[in-house]
CSV table of C-alpha atoms and ligand atoms in Angstrom, one decimal:
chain,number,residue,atom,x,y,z
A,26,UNK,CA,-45.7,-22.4,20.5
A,27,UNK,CA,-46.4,-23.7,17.2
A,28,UNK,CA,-43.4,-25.3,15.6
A,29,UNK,CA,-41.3,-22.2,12.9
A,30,UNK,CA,-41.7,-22.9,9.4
A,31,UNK,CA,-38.7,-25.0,8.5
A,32,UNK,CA,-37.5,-23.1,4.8
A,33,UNK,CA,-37.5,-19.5,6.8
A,34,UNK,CA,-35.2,-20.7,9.5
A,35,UNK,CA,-32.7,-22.5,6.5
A,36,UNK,CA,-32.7,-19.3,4.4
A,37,UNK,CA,-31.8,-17.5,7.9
A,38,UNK,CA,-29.1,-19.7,8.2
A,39,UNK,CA,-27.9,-20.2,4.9
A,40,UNK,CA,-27.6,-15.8,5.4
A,41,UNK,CA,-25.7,-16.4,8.4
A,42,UNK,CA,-22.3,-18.9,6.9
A,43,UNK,CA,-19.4,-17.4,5.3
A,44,UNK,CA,-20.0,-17.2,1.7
A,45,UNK,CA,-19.6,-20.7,0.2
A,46,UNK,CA,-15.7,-21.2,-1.1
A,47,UNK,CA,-16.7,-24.5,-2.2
A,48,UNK,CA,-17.5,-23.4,-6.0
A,49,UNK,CA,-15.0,-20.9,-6.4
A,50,UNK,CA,-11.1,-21.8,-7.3
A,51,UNK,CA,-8.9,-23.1,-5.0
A,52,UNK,CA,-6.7,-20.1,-3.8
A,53,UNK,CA,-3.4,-21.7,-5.8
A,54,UNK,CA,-5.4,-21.5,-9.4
A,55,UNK,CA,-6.8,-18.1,-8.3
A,56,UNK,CA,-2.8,-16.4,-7.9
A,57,UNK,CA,-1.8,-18.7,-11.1
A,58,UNK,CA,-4.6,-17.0,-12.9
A,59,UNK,CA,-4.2,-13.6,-11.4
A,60,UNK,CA,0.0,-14.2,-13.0
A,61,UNK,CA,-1.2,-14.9,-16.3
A,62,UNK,CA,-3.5,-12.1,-16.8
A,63,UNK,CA,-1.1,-9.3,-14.7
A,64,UNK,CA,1.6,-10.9,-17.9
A,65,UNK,CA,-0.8,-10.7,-21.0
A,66,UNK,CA,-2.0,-7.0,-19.4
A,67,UNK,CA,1.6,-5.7,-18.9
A,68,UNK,CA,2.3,-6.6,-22.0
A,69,UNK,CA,0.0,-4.3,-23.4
A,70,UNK,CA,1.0,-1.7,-20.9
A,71,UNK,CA,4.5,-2.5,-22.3
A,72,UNK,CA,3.3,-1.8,-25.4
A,73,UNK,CA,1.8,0.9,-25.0
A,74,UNK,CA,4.7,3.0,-23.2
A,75,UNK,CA,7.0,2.1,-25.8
A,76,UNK,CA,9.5,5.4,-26.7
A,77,UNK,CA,8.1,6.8,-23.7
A,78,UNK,CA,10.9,7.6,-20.9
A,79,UNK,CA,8.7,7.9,-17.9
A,80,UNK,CA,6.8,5.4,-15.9
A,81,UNK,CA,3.1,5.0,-15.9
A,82,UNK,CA,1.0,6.2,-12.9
A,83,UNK,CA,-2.5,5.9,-14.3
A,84,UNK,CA,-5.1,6.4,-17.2
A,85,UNK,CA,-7.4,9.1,-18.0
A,86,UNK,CA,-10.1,8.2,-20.8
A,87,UNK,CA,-8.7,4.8,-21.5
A,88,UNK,CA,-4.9,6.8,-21.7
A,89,UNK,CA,-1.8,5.6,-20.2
A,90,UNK,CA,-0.4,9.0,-17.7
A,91,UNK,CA,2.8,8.6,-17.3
A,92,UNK,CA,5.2,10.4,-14.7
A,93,UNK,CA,8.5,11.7,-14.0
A,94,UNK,CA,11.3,9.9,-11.7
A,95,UNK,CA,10.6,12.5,-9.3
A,96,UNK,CA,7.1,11.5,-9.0
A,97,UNK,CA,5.7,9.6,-5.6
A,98,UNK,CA,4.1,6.7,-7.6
A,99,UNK,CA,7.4,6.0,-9.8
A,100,UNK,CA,8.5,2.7,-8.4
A,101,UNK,CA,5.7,0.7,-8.3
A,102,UNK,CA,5.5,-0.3,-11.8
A,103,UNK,CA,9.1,-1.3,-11.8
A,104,UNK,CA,8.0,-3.2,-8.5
A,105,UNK,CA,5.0,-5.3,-10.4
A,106,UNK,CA,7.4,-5.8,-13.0
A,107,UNK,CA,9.8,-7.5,-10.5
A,108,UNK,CA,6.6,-9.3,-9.2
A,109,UNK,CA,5.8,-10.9,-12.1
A,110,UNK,CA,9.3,-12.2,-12.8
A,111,UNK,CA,9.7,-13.8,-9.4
A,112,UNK,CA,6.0,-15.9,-10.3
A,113,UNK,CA,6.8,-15.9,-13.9
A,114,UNK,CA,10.6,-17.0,-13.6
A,115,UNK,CA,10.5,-15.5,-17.3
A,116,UNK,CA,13.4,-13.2,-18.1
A,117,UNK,CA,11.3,-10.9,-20.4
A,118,UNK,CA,10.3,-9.4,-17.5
A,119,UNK,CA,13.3,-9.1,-15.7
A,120,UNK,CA,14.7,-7.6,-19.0
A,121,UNK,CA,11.5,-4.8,-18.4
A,122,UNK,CA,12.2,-4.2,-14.1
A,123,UNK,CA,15.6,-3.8,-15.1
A,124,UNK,CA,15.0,-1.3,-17.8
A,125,UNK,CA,12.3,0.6,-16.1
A,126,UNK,CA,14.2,0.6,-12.4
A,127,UNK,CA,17.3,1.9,-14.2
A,128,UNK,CA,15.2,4.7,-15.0
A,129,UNK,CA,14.9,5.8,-11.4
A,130,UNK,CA,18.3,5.6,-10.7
A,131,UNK,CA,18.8,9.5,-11.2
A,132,UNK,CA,16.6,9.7,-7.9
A,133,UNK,CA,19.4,8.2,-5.7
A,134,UNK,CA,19.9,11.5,-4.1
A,135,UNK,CA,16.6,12.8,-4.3
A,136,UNK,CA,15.3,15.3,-1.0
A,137,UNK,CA,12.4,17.0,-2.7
A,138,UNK,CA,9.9,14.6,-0.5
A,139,UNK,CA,9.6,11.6,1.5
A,140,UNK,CA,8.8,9.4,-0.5
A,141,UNK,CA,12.3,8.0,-1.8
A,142,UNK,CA,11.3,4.6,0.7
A,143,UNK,CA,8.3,4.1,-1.9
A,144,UNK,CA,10.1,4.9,-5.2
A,145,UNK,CA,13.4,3.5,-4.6
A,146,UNK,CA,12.1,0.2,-2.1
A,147,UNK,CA,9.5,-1.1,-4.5
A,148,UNK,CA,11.7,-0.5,-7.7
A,149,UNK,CA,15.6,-1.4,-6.4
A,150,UNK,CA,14.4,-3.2,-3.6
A,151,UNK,CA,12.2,-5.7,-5.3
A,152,UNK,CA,15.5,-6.0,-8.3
A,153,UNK,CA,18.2,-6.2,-5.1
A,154,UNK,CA,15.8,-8.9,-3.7
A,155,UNK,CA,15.7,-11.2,-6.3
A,156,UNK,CA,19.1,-10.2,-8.0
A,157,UNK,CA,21.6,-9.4,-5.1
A,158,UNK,CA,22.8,-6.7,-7.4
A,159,UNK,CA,25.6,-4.4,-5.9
A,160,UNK,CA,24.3,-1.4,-7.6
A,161,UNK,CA,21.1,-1.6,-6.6
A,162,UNK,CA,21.9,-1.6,-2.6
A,163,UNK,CA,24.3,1.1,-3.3
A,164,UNK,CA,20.8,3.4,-5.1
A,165,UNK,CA,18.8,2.0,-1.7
A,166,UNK,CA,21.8,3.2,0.9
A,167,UNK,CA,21.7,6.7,-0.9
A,168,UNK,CA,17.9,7.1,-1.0
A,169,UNK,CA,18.2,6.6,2.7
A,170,UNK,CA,20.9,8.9,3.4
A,171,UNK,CA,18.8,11.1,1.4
A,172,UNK,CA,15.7,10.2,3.3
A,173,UNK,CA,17.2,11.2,6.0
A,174,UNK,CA,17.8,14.7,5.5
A,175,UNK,CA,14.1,15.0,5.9
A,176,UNK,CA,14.3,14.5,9.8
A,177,UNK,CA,14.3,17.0,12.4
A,178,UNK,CA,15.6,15.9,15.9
A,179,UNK,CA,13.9,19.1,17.3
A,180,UNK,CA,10.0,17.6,16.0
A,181,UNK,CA,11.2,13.3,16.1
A,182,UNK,CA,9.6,13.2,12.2
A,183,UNK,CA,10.5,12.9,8.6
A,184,UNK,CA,9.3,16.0,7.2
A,185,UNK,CA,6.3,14.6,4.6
A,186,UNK,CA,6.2,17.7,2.0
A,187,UNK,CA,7.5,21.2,1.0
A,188,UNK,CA,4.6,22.6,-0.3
A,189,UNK,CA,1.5,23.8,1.4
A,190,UNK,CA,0.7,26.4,3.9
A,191,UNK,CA,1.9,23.7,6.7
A,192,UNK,CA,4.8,24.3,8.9
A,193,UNK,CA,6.5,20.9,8.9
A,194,UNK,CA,3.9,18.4,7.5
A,195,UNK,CA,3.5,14.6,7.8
A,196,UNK,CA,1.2,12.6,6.4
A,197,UNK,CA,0.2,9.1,8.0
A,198,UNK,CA,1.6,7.8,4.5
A,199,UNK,CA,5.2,8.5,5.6
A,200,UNK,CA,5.3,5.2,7.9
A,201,UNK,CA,5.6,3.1,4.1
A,202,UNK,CA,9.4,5.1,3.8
A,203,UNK,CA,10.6,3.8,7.4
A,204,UNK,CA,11.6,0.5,5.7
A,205,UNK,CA,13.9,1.6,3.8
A,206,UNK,CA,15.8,3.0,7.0
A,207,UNK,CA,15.8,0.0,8.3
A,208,UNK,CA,17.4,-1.6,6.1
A,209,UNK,CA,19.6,0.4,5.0
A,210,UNK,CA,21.0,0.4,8.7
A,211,UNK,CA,21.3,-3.3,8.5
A,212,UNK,CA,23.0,-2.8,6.0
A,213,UNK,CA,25.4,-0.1,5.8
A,214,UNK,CA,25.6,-0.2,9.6
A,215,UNK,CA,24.2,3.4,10.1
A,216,UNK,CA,22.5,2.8,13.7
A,217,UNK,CA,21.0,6.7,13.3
A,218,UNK,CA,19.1,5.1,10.4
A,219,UNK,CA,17.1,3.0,12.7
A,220,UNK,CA,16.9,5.3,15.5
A,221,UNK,CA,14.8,7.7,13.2
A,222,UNK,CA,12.5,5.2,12.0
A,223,UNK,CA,11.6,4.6,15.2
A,224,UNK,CA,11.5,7.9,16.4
A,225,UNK,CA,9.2,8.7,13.5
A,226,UNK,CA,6.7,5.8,14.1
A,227,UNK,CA,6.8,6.4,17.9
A,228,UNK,CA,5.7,10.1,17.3
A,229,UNK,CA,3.1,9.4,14.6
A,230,UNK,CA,1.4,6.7,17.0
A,231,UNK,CA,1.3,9.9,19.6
A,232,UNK,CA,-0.1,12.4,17.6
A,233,UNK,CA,-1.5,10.5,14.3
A,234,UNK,CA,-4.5,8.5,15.9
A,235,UNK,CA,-7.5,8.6,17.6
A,236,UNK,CA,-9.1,6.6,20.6
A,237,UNK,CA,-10.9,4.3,17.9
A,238,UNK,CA,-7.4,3.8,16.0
A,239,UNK,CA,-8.6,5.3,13.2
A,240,UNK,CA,-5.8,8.2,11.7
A,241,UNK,CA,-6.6,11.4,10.4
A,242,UNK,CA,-4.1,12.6,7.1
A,243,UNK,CA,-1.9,15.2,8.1
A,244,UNK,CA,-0.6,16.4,11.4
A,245,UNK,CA,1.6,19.8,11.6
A,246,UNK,CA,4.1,20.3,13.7
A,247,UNK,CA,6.1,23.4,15.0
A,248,UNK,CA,9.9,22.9,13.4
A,249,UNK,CA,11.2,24.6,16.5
A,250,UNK,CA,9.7,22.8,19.0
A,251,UNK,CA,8.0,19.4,17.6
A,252,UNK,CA,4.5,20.7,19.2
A,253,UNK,CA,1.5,19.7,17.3
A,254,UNK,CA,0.0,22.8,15.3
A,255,UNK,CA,-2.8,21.4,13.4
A,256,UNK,CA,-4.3,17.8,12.5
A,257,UNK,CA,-6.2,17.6,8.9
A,258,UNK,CA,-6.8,16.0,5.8
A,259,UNK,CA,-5.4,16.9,2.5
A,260,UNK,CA,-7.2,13.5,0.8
A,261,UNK,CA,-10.0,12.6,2.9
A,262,UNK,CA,-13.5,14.1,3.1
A,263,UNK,CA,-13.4,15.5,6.3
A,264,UNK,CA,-10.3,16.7,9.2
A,265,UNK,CA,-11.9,13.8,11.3
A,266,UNK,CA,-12.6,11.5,8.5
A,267,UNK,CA,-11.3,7.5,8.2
A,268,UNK,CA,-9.6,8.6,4.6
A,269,UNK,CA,-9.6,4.4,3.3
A,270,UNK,CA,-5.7,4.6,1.9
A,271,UNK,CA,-4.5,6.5,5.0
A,272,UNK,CA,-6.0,3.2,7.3
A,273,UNK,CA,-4.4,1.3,4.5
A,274,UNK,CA,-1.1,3.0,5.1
A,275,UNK,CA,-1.2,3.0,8.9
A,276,UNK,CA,-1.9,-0.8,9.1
A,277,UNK,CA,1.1,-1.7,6.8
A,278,UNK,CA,3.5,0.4,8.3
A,279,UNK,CA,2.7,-0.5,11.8
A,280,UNK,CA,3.3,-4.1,10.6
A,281,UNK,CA,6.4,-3.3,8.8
A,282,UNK,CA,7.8,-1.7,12.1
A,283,UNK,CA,7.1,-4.5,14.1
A,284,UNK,CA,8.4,-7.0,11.6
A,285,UNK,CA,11.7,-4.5,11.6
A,286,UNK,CA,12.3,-4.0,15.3
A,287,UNK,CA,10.0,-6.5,17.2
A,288,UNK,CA,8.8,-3.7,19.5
A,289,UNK,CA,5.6,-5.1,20.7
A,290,UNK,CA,3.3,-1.8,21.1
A,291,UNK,CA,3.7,-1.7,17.2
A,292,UNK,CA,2.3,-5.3,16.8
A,293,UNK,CA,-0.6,-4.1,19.2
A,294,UNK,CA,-1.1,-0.8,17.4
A,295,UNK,CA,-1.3,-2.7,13.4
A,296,UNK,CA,-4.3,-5.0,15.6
A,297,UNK,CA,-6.1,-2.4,16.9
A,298,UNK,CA,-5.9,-0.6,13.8
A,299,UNK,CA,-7.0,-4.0,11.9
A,300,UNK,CA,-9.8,-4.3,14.4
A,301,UNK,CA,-10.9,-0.8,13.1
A,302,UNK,CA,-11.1,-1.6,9.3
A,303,UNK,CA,-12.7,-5.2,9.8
A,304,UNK,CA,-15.1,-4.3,12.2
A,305,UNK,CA,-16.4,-1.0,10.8
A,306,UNK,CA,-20.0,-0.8,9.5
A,307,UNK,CA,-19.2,0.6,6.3
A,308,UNK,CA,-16.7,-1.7,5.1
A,309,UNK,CA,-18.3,-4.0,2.4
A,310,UNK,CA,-19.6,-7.2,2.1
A,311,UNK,CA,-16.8,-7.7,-0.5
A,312,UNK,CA,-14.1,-6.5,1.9
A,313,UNK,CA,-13.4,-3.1,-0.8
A,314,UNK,CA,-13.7,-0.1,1.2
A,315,UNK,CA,-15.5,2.7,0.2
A,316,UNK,CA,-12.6,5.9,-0.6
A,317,UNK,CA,-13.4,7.3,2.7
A,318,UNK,CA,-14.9,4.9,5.3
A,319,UNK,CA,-16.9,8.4,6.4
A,320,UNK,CA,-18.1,9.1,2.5
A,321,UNK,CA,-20.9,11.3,2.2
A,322,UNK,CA,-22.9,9.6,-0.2
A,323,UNK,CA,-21.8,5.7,0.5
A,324,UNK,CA,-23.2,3.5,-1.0
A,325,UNK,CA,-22.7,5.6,-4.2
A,326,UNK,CA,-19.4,6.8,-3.1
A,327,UNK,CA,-16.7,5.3,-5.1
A,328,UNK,CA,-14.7,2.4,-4.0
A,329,UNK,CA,-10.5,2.6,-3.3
A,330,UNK,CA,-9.4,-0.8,-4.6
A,331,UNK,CA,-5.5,0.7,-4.0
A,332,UNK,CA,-6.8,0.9,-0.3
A,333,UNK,CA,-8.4,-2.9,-0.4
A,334,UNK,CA,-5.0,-4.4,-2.2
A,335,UNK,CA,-2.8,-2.5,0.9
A,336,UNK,CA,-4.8,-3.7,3.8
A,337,UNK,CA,-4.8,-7.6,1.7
A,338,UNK,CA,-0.9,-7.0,2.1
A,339,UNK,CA,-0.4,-5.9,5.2
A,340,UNK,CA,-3.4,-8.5,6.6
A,341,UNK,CA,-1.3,-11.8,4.8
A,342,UNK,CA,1.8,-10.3,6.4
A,343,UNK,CA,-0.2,-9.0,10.1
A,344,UNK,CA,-1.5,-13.0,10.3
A,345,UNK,CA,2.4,-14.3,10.3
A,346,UNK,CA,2.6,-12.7,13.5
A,347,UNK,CA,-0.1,-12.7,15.7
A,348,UNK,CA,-2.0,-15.9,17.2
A,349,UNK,CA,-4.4,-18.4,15.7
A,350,UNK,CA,-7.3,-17.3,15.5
A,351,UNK,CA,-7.3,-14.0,14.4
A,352,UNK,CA,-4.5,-15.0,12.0
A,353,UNK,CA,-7.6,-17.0,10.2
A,354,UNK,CA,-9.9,-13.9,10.4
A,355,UNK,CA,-6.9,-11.4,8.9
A,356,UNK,CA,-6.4,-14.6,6.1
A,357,UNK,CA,-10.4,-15.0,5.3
A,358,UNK,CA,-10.7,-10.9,4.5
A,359,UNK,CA,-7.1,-11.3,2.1
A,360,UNK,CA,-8.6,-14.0,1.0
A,361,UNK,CA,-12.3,-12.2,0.0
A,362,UNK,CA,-10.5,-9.2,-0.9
A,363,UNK,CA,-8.3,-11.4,-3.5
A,364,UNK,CA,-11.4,-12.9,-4.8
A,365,UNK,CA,-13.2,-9.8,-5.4
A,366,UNK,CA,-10.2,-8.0,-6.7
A,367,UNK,CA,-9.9,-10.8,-9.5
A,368,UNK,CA,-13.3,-10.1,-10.2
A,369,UNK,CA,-14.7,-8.5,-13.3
A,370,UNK,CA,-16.3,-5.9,-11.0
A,371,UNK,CA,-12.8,-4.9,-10.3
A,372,UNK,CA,-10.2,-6.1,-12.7
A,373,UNK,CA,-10.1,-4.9,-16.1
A,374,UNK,CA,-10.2,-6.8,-19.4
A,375,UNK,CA,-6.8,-7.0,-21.4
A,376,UNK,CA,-6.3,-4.3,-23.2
A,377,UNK,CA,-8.3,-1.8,-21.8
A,378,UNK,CA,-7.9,0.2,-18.8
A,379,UNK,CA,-4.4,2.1,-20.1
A,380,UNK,CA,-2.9,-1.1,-19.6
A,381,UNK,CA,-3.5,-1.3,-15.7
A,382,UNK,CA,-4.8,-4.2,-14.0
A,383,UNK,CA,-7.2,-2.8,-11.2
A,384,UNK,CA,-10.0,-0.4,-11.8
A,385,UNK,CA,-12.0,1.7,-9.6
A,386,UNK,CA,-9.3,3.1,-7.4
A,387,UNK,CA,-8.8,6.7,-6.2
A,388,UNK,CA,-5.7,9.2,-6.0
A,389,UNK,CA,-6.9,12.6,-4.4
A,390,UNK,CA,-10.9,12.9,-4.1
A,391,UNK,CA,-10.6,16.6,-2.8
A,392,UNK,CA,-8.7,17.8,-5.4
A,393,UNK,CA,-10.9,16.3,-8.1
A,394,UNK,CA,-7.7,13.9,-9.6
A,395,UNK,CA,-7.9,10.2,-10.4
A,396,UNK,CA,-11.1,9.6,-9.3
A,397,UNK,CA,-12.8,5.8,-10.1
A,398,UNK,CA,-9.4,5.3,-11.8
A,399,UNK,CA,-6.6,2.9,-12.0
A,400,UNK,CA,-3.7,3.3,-10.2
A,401,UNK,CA,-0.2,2.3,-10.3
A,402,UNK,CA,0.1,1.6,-6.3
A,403,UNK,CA,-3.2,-0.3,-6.4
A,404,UNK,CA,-1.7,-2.5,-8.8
A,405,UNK,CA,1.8,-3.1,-7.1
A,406,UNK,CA,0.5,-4.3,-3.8
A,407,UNK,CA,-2.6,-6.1,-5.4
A,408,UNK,CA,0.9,-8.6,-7.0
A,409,UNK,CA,2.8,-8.2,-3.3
A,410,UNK,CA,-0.8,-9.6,-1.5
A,411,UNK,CA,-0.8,-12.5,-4.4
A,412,UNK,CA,2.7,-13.5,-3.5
A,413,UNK,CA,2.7,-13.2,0.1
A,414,UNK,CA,-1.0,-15.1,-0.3
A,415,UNK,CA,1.1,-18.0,-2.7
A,416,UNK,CA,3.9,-17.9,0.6
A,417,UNK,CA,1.5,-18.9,2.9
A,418,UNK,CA,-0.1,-21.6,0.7
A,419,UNK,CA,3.7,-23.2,0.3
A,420,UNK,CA,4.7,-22.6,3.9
A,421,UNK,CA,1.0,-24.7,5.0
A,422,UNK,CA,2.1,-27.8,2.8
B,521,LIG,N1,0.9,9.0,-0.8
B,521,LIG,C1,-0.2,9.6,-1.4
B,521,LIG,C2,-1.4,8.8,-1.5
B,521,LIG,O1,-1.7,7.9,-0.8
B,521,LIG,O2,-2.2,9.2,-2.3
C-alpha cells in the first residue's frame, strides 16, 4: 500500500480534537469580562426603564417591553440584578435588586398561574440569599402557600394555566416552581410542601417523556380523575417535537429535584435527559440549540440562546453530582456554550439590544411573539451559569 500523504491525514486530525482552548481566555477572565459588560449593559437598561414601574421582559425594534408583576418573566431581571451584585460586591446594584424586587412584592399571594417559583425564587430568593432579609422569606413562604393552591390531589400536579381549551394543563416548564416548595418546607416546616413537589415531578416523569427522554410541552389531564387527556405543544413546532427551552426546562428541574430530595431516579432522569441534548444530531457545533431541536428549516431556523444559557446552568450544576467523567463532558459543553454566548455572534454591543445582554433568543415561535429576540430569562440564567461556572473554578483551587 503506498504510504497516505502525510498533510491529509494531519488536517483529518487536526478536524478530529476539541477545538483549541489554548488561544482563547482562561475561563476566570472570560466570567470577569462577561461582569463588566452584564454592569456597563444594565446600566443602560437602567437607564432606559427609568419612571417606568414595570420590569423589562424584552425588546421589540431596539425597544425595551416591559411587563406587569403578574407577568411569568417578572423576576428575572430583579434576579440578574442580584447576580451582578454578588460578582460586583457594588451596592449600586443592590440599591437596583432591591428596588426592582420590591416591585414584585404585591405578587406574594398571587394564584393566577404557576409560575410564582420563577417570579418570586429568582427575584426574593436571589435578595434572601445574599441578604438574609426577613421580609423577603416571609414574600417566598406566601408565594408557596399560594403555589400551592394550584395542586389537585385527585391529578398529583400543579395545575400550569387557566386559559386554553385544556382541562387541567401542565406544561414541562412547571418543574422550575417545585423549588420554591422545597424550600419553603425547609423552612416554614410545611412537610405537604415537599410532598407536592414530589408528587408533581413523579407524575410529569410518567406522563411528560418519551422512550428517547426527550418531553413534549403540555400534557392534559382529567381534574376528576388525574387520567392523561391529551399530550401537545403550545410552543414547539410539532405535538412530538424536542421544543429546545422545554429540554432546557426538564434538565434543570430534574437536577433541582435531585439536589432537593436526593431521590436517585431524578439524578438518572436529568442524565438521560442530558444524554438527549448532547448527543442529538442537530445540536450545534457551538453547543446553541436551534428553537426546536425538530425545526423545519434548520439550519435557517433561529437559534434559542435562553435554551443554551438553561441547559449551561443546569450542566455546571448536573456535573457536581454525577461521576468523573461525564462531569468533564457536562463542564466542556457549559464551558463552549459560555464561550459562544460571550461571543459577538450572540451577545449584544452596549447600548443596543433594549438594554439586554443576549440576542437571538425565542419566546413563543407558534404564536409569532419574540422571535430572534432578547429575552429576560435568557439573560438571568446566562449570569446563574457564569456564577456557578466561577464556583467551580474556586472550589478546583
Ligand atoms: N415558561 C414559558 C416559556 O418557557 O416560554
Amino acid at each position: 500500500m503506498p504510504p497516505r500523504p502525510l498533510l491529509p491525514l494531519l488536517v483529518a486530525l487536526a478536524a478530529a480534537l476539541p477545538v483549541a482552548r489554548a488561544a482563547e481566555p482562561p475561563m476566570a477572565d472570560l466570567i470577569r469580562d462577561n461582569f463588566t459588560y452584564a454592569g456597563a449593559q444594565y446600566s443602560t437598561m437602567l437607564t432606559r426603564l427609568q419612571g417606568d414601574p414595570l420590569l423589562p421582559r424584552t425588546a421589540a425594534a431596539g425597544k425595551t417591553v416591559t411587563v406587569e408583576p403578574e407577568d411569568w418573566t417578572s423576576g428575572f431581571f430583579p434576579g440578574a440584578l442580584w447576580l451582578i451584585h454578588e460578582y460586583t460586591g457594588e451596592a449600586k446594584w443592590k440599591t437596583a435588586a432591591e428596588d426592582y424586587t420590591g416591585r414584585l412584592e404585591r405578587i406574594r399571594h398571587y394564584t393566577g398561574n404557576h409560575d410564582i417559583g420563577f417570579m418570586l425564587g429568582c427575584s426574593y430568593g436571589q435578595g434572601l440569599r445574599l441578604t438574609g432579609r426577613a421580609d423577603y422569606r416571609a414574600v417566598l413562604l406566601d408565594g408557596a402557600q399560594a403555589l400551592a393552591t394550584r395542586y389537585r390531589p385527585e391529578v398529583g400536579l400543579i395545575r400550569s394555566w387557566d386559559f386554553g381549551p385544556w382541562q387541567y394543563p401542565v406544561i414541562i416548564d412547571n418543574m422550575m416552581n417545585l423549588e420554591l416548595l422545597t424550600w419553603a418546607a425547609r423552612e416554614g416546616g410545611d412537610a405537604r410542601l415537599r410532598a407536592i413537589a414530589i408528587s408533581h415531578a413523579d407524575q410529569t416523569l410518567a406522563n411528560h417523556f418519551r422512550p428517547d427522554a426527550s418531553c413534549g410541552h403540555l400534557v392534559d389531564y382529567d381534574p376528576a380523575t388525574g387520567a392523561v387527556l391529551k399530550k401537545q405543544t403550545w410552543q414547539g413546532i410539532a405535538d412530538d417535537s424536542a421544543w429546545a427551552r422545554g429540554q432546557a426546562w426538564a434538565i434543570y428541574g430534574y437536577t433541582v429535584m435531585y439536589r432537593e430530595t436526593r431521590q436517585p431516579d431524578y439524578l438518572a432522569h436529568a442524565q438521560r435527559i442530558a444524554r438527549f441534548i448532547l448527543d442529538h444530531p442537530r445540536l450545534p457545533a457551538d453547543k446553541i440549540p436551534y428553537w426546536d431541536f425538530d425545526a423545519r428549516d434548520i439550519p435557517a431556523a433561529p437559534r434559542d440562546t435562553s435554551a443554551a444559557a438553561l441547559i449551561c446552568s443546569a450542566l455546571i450544576e448536573l456535573s457536581s453530582f454525577v461521576e468523573p467523567a461525564p462531569a468533564r463532558e457536562y463542564l466542556a459543553v457549559a464551558e463552549t456554550q459560555l464561550r459562544s454566548l460571550s461571543s459577538p455572534a450572540y451577545r449584544a454591543p452596549v447600548g443596543e439590544n433594549g438594554g439586554f445582554l443576549l440576542l437571538h433568543a425565542v419566546g413563543q415561535y407558534p404564536q409569532g411573539k419574540e422571535i430572534d429576540a432578547p429575552l429576560a430569562y435568557g439573560d438571568y440564567y446566562f449570569l446563574e451559569a457564569l456564577q456557578r461556572y466561577r464556583a467551580k473554578l474556586a472550589a478546583a483551587k
